[in-house]
Amino acid sequence: MDKMKHSIGGALRNRSESKSNRSSSEDQREATDEDTMVIEPEQGNILLHIISQLRPGADLSRITLPTFILEERSMLERITNFMAHPDTLLPMPSIDDPIERFVSVVKFYLSGWHIRPAGVKKPLNPILGETFTCWWEYPDKTRGYYISEQTSHHPPKSSYFFMAPHHHIRVDGTLKPRSKFLGNSAASMMEGISYLRFTNRGKSKGGEKYILTQPNMYARGILFGKMKYELGDHSYVRCPENGLTADIEFKTKGWVGGTYNAIGGSIRNERTGEVLYELSGYWSGEMTIKDTKTGQKKTLFDATHAKHAPPLTRPLEEQGDRESQKLWKSTIQAVHARDHEVATTEKAKIEDRQREEAKRREELGVEWKPKLFRRVDARPGSCEEGEEDLEWIINAHLDTKTGPEELIERILSIAPILPGQVENSEQDTRRHSFQYHERTSHQAAGQSGHGHLHASDNLIDFDSRPPSTAPPESHAKQPNSQPQQTSHQQTANLMDDDNDMSHMNSQMSKMNMHEAMVPEGQKPLRRADTDTSEVDLFVDAEG
């Protein structure tokens, strides 16, 4: 029996094909314009109604988006795109020359952006305490391991850890996306940071460290025209120990001229200011690197026919209720079947359940804490000195001086990753101790003091929005059932897909889409394209 299962979305796509071990990282697509999505009339009406209720610069994380633009996986799983090219990942630590090693890091960094679903899709927002784990099988019979958890919901923060012990590679990161409405576009401002370490290199604690940031993501044409997916703005790769920096610009297409998916940038010596290499090309195609001294230009990475390595996951029946694939199973099945009414209902069940659990947590006076991650200790002399931007780090001591087998044993003790694994005794103890605390807290009502609540304790703060009118989930799970929903309930979750567009048109006409959308009293953030000098305006939500 095949123990290496993958995401529900991937399994559904491959149902009529051979049952292979592919995760929900997207399959290679043959579409010539895979970043474009044509909106059906009824879908466009829903989008228009949502947008008509927004003020310029509004925070989209507070808006329930229609399910037809959802990707068939959680953000925690989508982050694995970052590690999905072993051919660029594994050779890096073995390169002796520090400049060549840095170039290999840039190549690795650029190799994952082509992995995306067809059209314009947004991954599911993880709930607080949601987890996702997986692993990769490498050609040399070694493995890479990934652990992630949603460590905050408002604002959203996805913390993750990756390690390939036999190859001396470790990654720690926290992603902090902020969704914004920008007129005819919606943007995900991908804040956060990643630390890539080579544990066999460098003089700093934990090994030679590389600091990476991400480009922002844009959905163009959400009001008129075809919807289009773009990456935009500057991102950076830095190695403080060797004094090297790569400034990479993901270029967005302007109103006049320009092209989609282009990149540009340079690699320079921070200490001397010398530009060593220039970068150009397309993140969805061929990217080139030019030596500024010799003028030699060569291919850095070609994504045109690149095949990524999707991660492997445990079977659904072995996963816990808070693990991404099992948590969102019914929602993903409905999204894949394009049954958006059922998808909305299933998604609302999870959201409503989290609000109820948040209410219980408040009544009990307990403080929620992540199960797998802890706060970064950025004090002078500590292991994470100067890494306060990371905020959360895996809650385990992984001494890189020990052998790979011992590291693997320690990683597997953090959370179940491989088939057949079960929660360890420490996690069970946490759950049982909280259940006792919950029983006794009611007896101590009126007394001061707060306890701590871990993700495994089944009390999760989802968000502060008022509850939807979707029915609560029953204790007995029935994945194949399709709960009925009244017309009023559909309105609450699909933002009212009625036929009377007069009010929406009135609201849209007031928005002056041709003008820069800037909240009153705020100055816009301007970004100029280095080639075209075109200026984009970005604004933050009020309040």
Coordinates of C-alpha atoms in Angstrom, one line a residue:
M1 CA 0.0 0.0 0.0
D2 CA 1.4 3.4 -1.0
K3 CA 2.1 5.3 2.2
M4 CA 3.4 8.4 0.6
K5 CA 0.3 10.5 0.0
H6 CA 0.0 14.0 -1.2
S7 CA -2.4 16.9 -1.2
I8 CA -6.1 16.4 -1.9
G9 CA -5.9 18.8 -4.8
G10 CA -3.1 16.9 -6.4
A11 CA -4.8 13.5 -5.8
L12 CA -8.0 14.7 -7.4
R13 CA -6.1 16.0 -10.5
N14 CA -4.4 12.7 -10.9
R15 CA -7.5 10.5 -10.1
S16 CA -7.8 9.3 -13.7
E17 CA -4.1 8.8 -14.1
S18 CA -1.6 6.6 -12.3
K19 CA -1.6 7.0 -8.6
S20 CA 1.8 8.6 -8.1
N21 CA 3.4 10.3 -5.1
R22 CA 2.8 13.9 -6.1
S23 CA 2.0 16.6 -3.6
S24 CA -0.2 19.6 -4.0
S25 CA 2.7 21.6 -5.5
E26 CA 1.3 22.2 -8.9
D27 CA 1.8 19.9 -11.8
Q28 CA 3.6 21.3 -14.9
R29 CA 1.0 22.9 -17.2
E30 CA 0.8 23.2 -20.9
A31 CA -1.2 26.4 -21.1
T32 CA 0.5 29.1 -23.1
D33 CA -0.7 31.8 -20.7
E34 CA -1.0 30.1 -17.4
D35 CA -0.9 33.3 -15.3
T36 CA -4.2 34.5 -16.8
M37 CA -7.7 33.6 -15.7
V38 CA -10.9 34.4 -17.5
I39 CA -13.7 35.2 -15.1
E40 CA -17.2 33.8 -15.8
P41 CA -20.0 36.4 -15.7
E42 CA -21.5 35.2 -12.4
Q43 CA -18.0 35.1 -10.9
G44 CA -17.4 38.6 -12.0
N45 CA -20.5 39.8 -10.4
I46 CA -19.4 38.4 -7.1
L47 CA -16.0 40.1 -7.4
L48 CA -17.6 43.4 -8.3
H49 CA -19.9 43.2 -5.3
I50 CA -17.0 42.5 -3.0
I51 CA -14.9 45.3 -4.4
S52 CA -17.8 47.8 -4.3
Q53 CA -17.7 47.5 -0.5
L54 CA -14.0 48.3 -0.1
R55 CA -12.4 51.6 0.6
P56 CA -9.1 52.4 -1.2
G57 CA -6.2 50.7 0.5
A58 CA -8.5 48.3 2.4
D59 CA -7.0 45.2 4.1
L60 CA -8.3 42.2 2.2
S61 CA -7.5 39.8 5.1
R62 CA -10.8 41.0 6.6
I63 CA -12.8 40.2 3.5
T64 CA -14.3 36.8 2.7
L65 CA -13.1 36.1 -0.9
P66 CA -15.0 33.9 -3.3
T67 CA -13.8 30.3 -3.3
F68 CA -13.2 30.2 -7.1
I69 CA -10.0 32.1 -6.7
L70 CA -8.7 29.8 -4.0
E71 CA -5.7 27.5 -4.5
E72 CA -6.2 23.9 -3.5
R73 CA -3.8 24.1 -0.6
S74 CA -2.9 26.1 2.5
M75 CA -0.2 28.8 2.6
L76 CA 1.8 26.5 4.9
E77 CA 2.1 24.0 2.0
R78 CA 2.7 26.6 -0.7
I79 CA 5.9 27.7 1.1
T80 CA 7.4 24.4 0.1
N81 CA 7.9 25.7 -3.4
F82 CA 11.0 27.3 -1.9
M83 CA 12.6 23.9 -1.4
A84 CA 11.2 22.1 -4.4
H85 CA 14.4 22.1 -6.6
P86 CA 17.0 19.7 -5.1
D87 CA 19.1 20.2 -8.2
T88 CA 19.8 23.8 -7.1
L89 CA 19.4 23.2 -3.3
L90 CA 21.8 20.4 -2.5
P91 CA 25.0 21.4 -4.2
M92 CA 25.3 24.8 -2.5
P93 CA 27.2 24.0 0.7
S94 CA 29.9 22.0 -1.2
I95 CA 31.1 25.0 -3.3
D96 CA 34.3 26.3 -1.8
D97 CA 34.6 29.7 -3.4
P98 CA 32.4 32.2 -1.4
I99 CA 31.4 34.2 -4.5
E100 CA 30.5 31.1 -6.5
R101 CA 28.6 29.8 -3.5
F102 CA 26.7 33.0 -3.2
V103 CA 25.8 32.8 -6.9
S104 CA 24.5 29.3 -6.3
V105 CA 22.2 30.6 -3.5
V106 CA 20.8 33.2 -5.9
K107 CA 20.2 30.5 -8.4
F108 CA 18.4 28.4 -5.8
Y109 CA 16.3 31.4 -4.7
L110 CA 15.2 32.2 -8.2
S111 CA 14.4 28.6 -9.1
G112 CA 11.1 28.2 -7.2
W113 CA 8.9 31.1 -8.5
H114 CA 7.8 29.3 -11.6
I115 CA 5.9 26.8 -9.5
R116 CA 2.3 28.1 -9.3
P117 CA -1.2 27.1 -10.2
A118 CA -2.8 27.9 -13.5
G119 CA -4.6 31.2 -13.5
V120 CA -4.8 33.6 -10.5
K121 CA -5.2 31.7 -7.3
K122 CA -4.8 32.5 -3.6
P123 CA -3.8 29.8 -1.1
L124 CA -6.1 29.1 1.9
N125 CA -5.3 31.3 4.9
P126 CA -4.0 29.0 7.6
I127 CA -5.9 29.0 10.9
L128 CA -4.0 29.7 14.2
G129 CA -2.3 26.5 15.2
E130 CA -2.6 24.8 11.9
T131 CA 0.4 22.7 11.0
F132 CA 1.9 21.1 7.9
T133 CA 4.8 18.7 7.7
C134 CA 6.4 16.9 4.8
W135 CA 9.7 15.5 3.4
W136 CA 11.6 15.0 0.2
E137 CA 13.4 11.9 -1.0
Y138 CA 16.7 12.8 -2.8
P139 CA 18.5 10.9 -5.5
D140 CA 21.4 10.1 -3.1
K141 CA 18.9 8.3 -0.7
T142 CA 19.0 11.2 1.8
R143 CA 16.0 13.3 2.9
G144 CA 14.9 16.8 3.6
Y145 CA 12.4 17.6 6.3
Y146 CA 9.9 20.5 6.6
I147 CA 7.8 21.6 9.6
S148 CA 5.5 24.6 9.6
E149 CA 2.8 26.2 11.9
Q150 CA 0.6 29.2 11.8
T151 CA 1.9 31.2 14.8
S152 CA -0.4 34.2 14.4
H153 CA -3.6 34.9 12.6
H154 CA -4.1 38.7 12.9
P155 CA -1.7 39.6 11.6
P156 CA -1.1 36.3 9.8
K157 CA 2.3 34.8 10.4
S158 CA 3.4 31.4 9.0
S159 CA 6.6 30.0 10.6
Y160 CA 8.5 27.3 9.0
F161 CA 11.7 25.1 9.4
F162 CA 13.5 23.0 6.8
M163 CA 16.6 20.8 7.2
A164 CA 18.6 18.5 5.0
P165 CA 21.0 17.1 7.7
H166 CA 23.3 15.1 5.3
H167 CA 23.8 18.2 3.2
H168 CA 24.4 20.7 6.0
I169 CA 21.4 22.9 5.0
R170 CA 18.9 24.6 7.4
V171 CA 16.2 27.2 6.7
D172 CA 14.2 29.1 9.3
G173 CA 11.6 31.6 8.2
T174 CA 8.4 33.5 9.0
L175 CA 6.1 34.7 6.3
K176 CA 3.9 37.7 7.1
P177 CA 1.6 38.4 4.1
R178 CA -0.6 41.5 4.0
S179 CA -3.4 41.7 1.4
K180 CA -4.3 45.0 -0.1
F181 CA -6.9 46.3 -2.5
L182 CA -5.2 48.6 -5.2
G183 CA -8.0 49.6 -7.6
N184 CA -8.0 47.1 -10.4
S185 CA -5.5 45.0 -8.6
A186 CA -5.2 43.0 -5.3
A187 CA -1.8 42.7 -3.7
S188 CA -0.2 40.3 -1.2
M189 CA 2.7 42.2 0.3
M190 CA 5.0 39.3 1.3
E191 CA 6.7 40.6 4.4
G192 CA 8.8 38.4 6.5
I193 CA 12.3 36.9 6.3
S194 CA 14.1 33.6 5.8
Y195 CA 17.5 32.5 7.1
L196 CA 19.3 30.0 5.1
R197 CA 22.3 28.4 6.8
F198 CA 25.2 26.1 5.7
T199 CA 26.1 24.4 8.9
N200 CA 29.5 23.2 7.5
R201 CA 30.6 26.7 6.6
G202 CA 31.2 30.1 8.2
K203 CA 32.3 31.3 11.6
S204 CA 29.0 32.5 12.9
K205 CA 26.7 30.5 15.2
G206 CA 24.8 27.9 13.4
G207 CA 26.9 28.2 10.2
E208 CA 27.2 30.6 7.3
K209 CA 24.0 32.6 7.1
Y210 CA 22.0 34.0 4.1
I211 CA 19.1 36.4 4.6
L212 CA 16.3 36.3 2.1
T213 CA 13.2 38.3 1.4
Q214 CA 10.4 37.8 -1.0
P215 CA 8.8 39.7 -3.9
N216 CA 5.2 40.9 -3.6
M217 CA 2.3 39.2 -5.5
Y218 CA -0.3 40.9 -7.5
A219 CA -3.6 39.9 -9.1
R220 CA -4.3 42.3 -11.9
G221 CA -7.6 42.9 -13.6
I222 CA -9.9 42.0 -10.8
L223 CA -12.5 44.6 -11.9
F224 CA -12.1 44.6 -15.7
G225 CA -10.0 42.8 -18.3
K226 CA -8.5 39.4 -17.8
M227 CA -7.1 38.5 -14.3
K228 CA -3.4 38.2 -14.4
Y229 CA -0.8 37.0 -11.8
E230 CA 2.4 39.0 -11.4
L231 CA 5.4 39.2 -9.0
G232 CA 6.7 42.6 -8.3
D233 CA 9.1 44.9 -6.5
H234 CA 12.6 44.3 -5.0
S235 CA 13.8 41.3 -3.0
Y236 CA 17.2 40.7 -1.5
V237 CA 19.7 37.9 -0.8
R238 CA 22.5 38.9 1.7
C239 CA 25.4 37.1 3.2
P240 CA 26.8 39.4 5.9
E241 CA 29.7 37.2 6.7
N242 CA 31.1 37.4 3.2
G243 CA 29.8 40.9 2.5
L244 CA 27.8 40.0 -0.6
T245 CA 24.3 41.2 -1.6
A246 CA 21.9 40.5 -4.5
D247 CA 19.3 43.1 -5.2
I248 CA 16.7 41.4 -7.5
E249 CA 13.8 43.3 -9.0
F250 CA 10.7 41.4 -10.1
K251 CA 9.3 43.8 -12.8
T252 CA 5.6 44.4 -13.3
K253 CA 4.3 45.3 -16.7
G254 CA 3.3 48.9 -17.0
W255 CA 0.3 50.4 -18.8
V256 CA 2.5 51.2 -21.8
G257 CA 5.3 48.9 -22.9
G258 CA 7.1 46.4 -20.7
T259 CA 6.6 42.7 -20.5
Y260 CA 5.4 40.2 -18.0
N261 CA 7.5 38.1 -15.6
A262 CA 10.8 40.0 -16.2
I263 CA 13.5 40.3 -13.6
G264 CA 16.7 42.4 -13.3
G265 CA 19.3 42.9 -10.7
S266 CA 22.9 42.7 -9.6
I267 CA 25.2 41.0 -7.2
R268 CA 27.7 43.3 -5.5
N269 CA 30.4 43.4 -2.8
E270 CA 28.9 45.4 0.0
R271 CA 32.4 46.3 1.4
T272 CA 33.7 47.8 -1.8
G273 CA 30.5 48.6 -3.7
E274 CA 31.8 46.7 -6.7
V275 CA 29.1 45.2 -8.9
L276 CA 30.2 41.6 -9.7
Y277 CA 27.3 40.3 -11.7
E278 CA 24.2 41.5 -13.5
L279 CA 21.0 39.5 -13.6
S280 CA 18.3 39.5 -16.2
G281 CA 15.6 37.4 -17.9
Y282 CA 12.2 36.0 -16.8
W283 CA 11.4 34.2 -13.6
S284 CA 9.0 32.0 -15.6
G285 CA 11.6 31.3 -18.2
E286 CA 15.4 31.7 -18.8
M287 CA 17.4 33.8 -16.4
T288 CA 20.9 34.9 -17.2
I289 CA 23.9 36.2 -15.2
K290 CA 26.6 38.4 -16.7
D291 CA 30.2 38.8 -15.3
T292 CA 30.8 42.5 -15.3
K293 CA 34.6 42.1 -15.5
T294 CA 34.7 39.7 -18.5
G295 CA 31.3 40.5 -20.1
Q296 CA 30.6 36.8 -20.2
K297 CA 26.9 36.0 -20.1
K298 CA 25.4 32.6 -19.3
T299 CA 22.2 30.9 -18.2
L300 CA 21.7 31.0 -14.5
F301 CA 18.5 28.9 -14.4
D302 CA 15.9 28.0 -17.1
A303 CA 12.4 27.5 -15.7
T304 CA 10.9 26.8 -19.1
H305 CA 11.1 23.1 -18.8
A306 CA 12.3 22.8 -15.2
K307 CA 10.7 19.9 -13.2
H308 CA 10.3 20.5 -9.5
A309 CA 10.2 17.9 -6.8
P310 CA 6.9 18.0 -4.9
P311 CA 7.1 17.0 -1.2
L312 CA 5.7 13.8 0.3
T313 CA 3.2 13.7 3.1
R314 CA 1.7 11.2 5.4
P315 CA -1.7 9.6 4.5
L316 CA -4.7 11.7 5.6
E317 CA -5.8 9.0 8.0
E318 CA -2.6 9.4 9.9
Q319 CA -2.8 13.2 10.1
G320 CA -4.2 15.2 13.0
D321 CA -7.3 17.4 12.7
R322 CA -5.2 20.6 12.7
E323 CA -2.9 19.4 9.9
S324 CA -3.5 21.4 6.7
Q325 CA -4.5 18.7 4.3
K326 CA -6.9 17.0 6.7
L327 CA -8.3 20.3 8.0
W328 CA -9.2 21.7 4.5
K329 CA -10.1 18.3 2.9
S330 CA -13.8 19.0 2.3
T331 CA -13.1 22.6 1.2
I332 CA -10.4 21.5 -1.3
Q333 CA -12.6 18.8 -2.7
A334 CA -15.4 21.3 -3.3
V335 CA -13.1 23.8 -4.8
H336 CA -11.7 21.2 -7.2
A337 CA -15.2 20.2 -8.2
R338 CA -16.0 23.9 -8.7
D339 CA -18.9 23.6 -6.3
H340 CA -18.4 27.0 -4.8
E341 CA -21.5 26.9 -2.6
V342 CA -20.3 23.8 -0.8
A343 CA -16.7 25.1 -0.7
T344 CA -17.9 28.3 0.9
T345 CA -20.0 26.3 3.4
E346 CA -17.1 24.0 4.3
K347 CA -14.7 26.9 4.7
A348 CA -17.2 28.8 6.9
K349 CA -17.5 25.7 9.2
I350 CA -13.8 25.9 10.0
E351 CA -13.9 29.6 10.5
D352 CA -17.0 29.5 12.8
R353 CA -15.5 26.7 14.8
Q354 CA -12.4 28.8 15.4
R355 CA -14.4 31.8 16.6
E356 CA -16.2 29.6 19.1
E357 CA -12.9 28.2 20.3
A358 CA -11.6 31.7 20.7
K359 CA -14.6 32.6 22.8
R360 CA -13.9 29.5 25.0
R361 CA -10.3 30.5 25.4
E362 CA -11.2 34.0 26.5
E363 CA -13.7 32.6 29.0
L364 CA -11.0 30.3 30.4
G365 CA -8.4 33.1 30.6
V366 CA -5.7 31.1 28.9
E367 CA -2.9 32.4 26.6
W368 CA -2.5 30.5 23.3
K369 CA 1.0 29.3 22.4
P370 CA 2.3 27.6 19.3
K371 CA 3.0 23.8 19.7
L372 CA 6.1 23.5 17.5
F373 CA 7.7 27.0 17.5
R374 CA 8.9 29.4 20.2
R375 CA 9.8 33.1 20.4
V376 CA 13.2 34.0 19.0
D377 CA 15.8 34.8 21.7
A378 CA 17.6 37.8 20.1
R379 CA 19.5 38.9 23.2
P380 CA 23.2 39.5 22.8
G381 CA 25.2 36.3 23.0
S382 CA 22.1 34.1 22.3
C383 CA 21.8 31.6 19.5
E384 CA 19.4 33.9 17.6
E385 CA 21.2 37.2 18.3
G386 CA 20.1 39.9 15.8
E387 CA 17.3 37.7 14.4
E388 CA 14.4 39.4 16.0
D389 CA 12.7 39.8 12.6
L390 CA 12.2 36.1 12.5
E391 CA 10.0 36.3 15.6
W392 CA 9.4 32.5 15.8
I393 CA 11.8 29.5 15.5
I394 CA 11.4 25.8 15.8
N395 CA 11.2 24.7 19.4
A396 CA 14.0 22.2 19.5
H397 CA 17.7 22.2 20.1
L398 CA 19.5 21.0 17.0
D399 CA 23.2 20.9 17.5
T400 CA 24.8 21.0 14.1
K401 CA 28.0 19.5 15.6
T402 CA 26.2 16.2 16.0
G403 CA 25.9 13.7 13.2
P404 CA 23.1 13.7 10.6
E405 CA 21.4 10.6 12.0
E406 CA 21.1 12.1 15.5
L407 CA 19.8 15.3 13.9
I408 CA 17.2 13.3 12.0
E409 CA 16.1 11.5 15.1
R410 CA 15.7 14.9 16.9
I411 CA 13.7 16.4 13.9
L412 CA 11.3 13.5 13.8
S413 CA 10.7 13.9 17.5
I414 CA 9.3 17.4 17.0
A415 CA 6.3 16.4 15.0
P416 CA 5.1 13.5 12.9
I417 CA 6.6 13.7 9.4
L418 CA 7.0 10.2 8.0
P419 CA 4.3 7.5 7.5
G420 CA 3.6 5.6 10.7
Q421 CA 4.7 8.3 13.1
V422 CA 2.4 9.3 16.0
E423 CA 2.5 12.2 18.3
N424 CA 5.2 11.9 20.9
S425 CA 4.6 11.6 24.7
E426 CA 5.5 15.3 25.3
Q427 CA 2.7 16.4 22.9
D428 CA 0.3 14.0 24.5
T429 CA 1.2 15.3 28.0
R430 CA 0.5 18.9 26.9
R431 CA -3.0 17.9 25.6
H432 CA -3.9 15.9 28.7
S433 CA -2.7 18.6 31.1
F434 CA -4.8 21.2 29.3
Q435 CA -7.9 19.0 29.4
Y436 CA -7.4 18.8 33.2
H437 CA -6.9 22.6 33.3
E438 CA -10.1 23.2 31.3
R439 CA -12.1 21.0 33.7
T440 CA -10.8 22.8 36.8
S441 CA -10.9 26.4 35.4
H442 CA -14.6 26.6 35.6
Q443 CA -14.3 25.8 39.3
A444 CA -11.9 28.7 39.7
A445 CA -14.1 31.3 37.9
G446 CA -13.6 34.8 39.2
Q447 CA -10.0 34.2 40.3
S448 CA -7.1 36.0 38.6
G449 CA -4.3 34.3 36.6
H450 CA -3.9 33.0 33.1
G451 CA -2.7 29.7 31.8
H452 CA -1.0 28.8 28.5
L453 CA -2.7 27.1 25.6
H454 CA -0.9 25.1 22.9
A455 CA -2.1 24.5 19.4
S456 CA -2.7 20.9 20.2
D457 CA -5.2 21.9 22.9
N458 CA -7.9 22.5 20.3
L459 CA -8.7 26.1 21.3
I460 CA -7.7 28.3 18.3
D461 CA -8.2 32.0 17.9
F462 CA -9.3 32.4 14.3
D463 CA -10.1 36.1 13.9
S464 CA -12.1 39.0 15.3
R465 CA -14.7 39.2 12.5
P466 CA -18.4 38.6 13.5
P467 CA -19.5 35.0 13.0
S468 CA -21.0 34.1 9.7
T469 CA -24.4 32.5 9.5
A470 CA -23.1 29.1 8.2
P471 CA -24.2 26.2 10.4
P472 CA -21.7 24.9 13.0
E473 CA -19.9 21.6 12.2
S474 CA -21.3 18.6 14.0
H475 CA -19.1 16.3 16.0
A476 CA -19.5 13.4 13.6
K477 CA -17.5 14.1 10.5
Q478 CA -19.2 13.3 7.2
P479 CA -16.7 14.3 4.4
N480 CA -19.1 13.3 1.6
S481 CA -22.2 15.2 2.9
Q482 CA -23.2 18.5 1.5
P483 CA -24.8 20.7 4.2
Q484 CA -27.8 22.7 3.1
Q485 CA -27.6 26.5 3.3
T486 CA -30.3 29.1 3.2
S487 CA -30.2 31.9 0.7
H488 CA -29.3 34.3 3.5
Q489 CA -26.4 32.1 4.5
Q490 CA -25.1 32.1 0.9
T491 CA -25.3 35.9 0.9
A492 CA -23.2 36.1 4.1
N493 CA -20.4 34.0 2.6
L494 CA -20.5 34.7 -1.1
M495 CA -21.0 38.4 -0.6
D496 CA -24.4 38.3 -2.2
D497 CA -24.5 37.3 -5.9
D498 CA -27.9 38.9 -6.7
N499 CA -29.0 40.2 -10.1
D500 CA -29.5 43.8 -9.0
M501 CA -26.2 45.5 -9.9
S502 CA -27.4 49.1 -9.6
H503 CA -26.0 49.6 -6.2
M504 CA -22.7 48.1 -7.2
N505 CA -22.4 50.2 -10.3
S506 CA -23.1 53.3 -8.2
Q507 CA -20.4 52.4 -5.7
M508 CA -18.0 51.6 -8.5
S509 CA -18.6 54.9 -10.2
K510 CA -17.6 56.7 -7.1
M511 CA -14.2 54.9 -6.9
N512 CA -12.5 56.8 -9.8
M513 CA -10.6 53.8 -10.9
H514 CA -8.4 55.9 -13.2
E515 CA -7.0 57.9 -10.3
A516 CA -4.4 56.9 -7.8
M517 CA -6.3 55.4 -4.8
V518 CA -4.9 57.0 -1.6
P519 CA -6.6 57.1 1.7
E520 CA -7.3 60.7 2.9
G521 CA -4.5 62.0 5.1
Q522 CA -1.9 59.4 4.0
K523 CA 0.9 59.6 1.5
P524 CA 1.3 56.8 -1.0
L525 CA 4.4 54.6 -1.2
R526 CA 5.9 55.1 -4.7
R527 CA 7.9 52.4 -6.6
A528 CA 9.7 53.3 -9.8
D529 CA 10.6 50.7 -12.3
T530 CA 14.3 50.9 -13.0
D531 CA 13.9 50.5 -16.8
T532 CA 10.6 52.3 -17.6
S533 CA 10.6 54.8 -14.8
E534 CA 6.9 54.1 -14.4
V535 CA 5.6 54.7 -10.9
D536 CA 3.3 52.4 -8.9
L537 CA 1.5 53.8 -5.9
F538 CA 0.9 51.6 -2.8
V539 CA -1.2 52.6 0.2
D540 CA -1.9 51.0 3.6
A541 CA -5.3 50.4 5.1
E542 CA -6.7 53.0 7.4
G543 CA -7.0 52.3 11.1

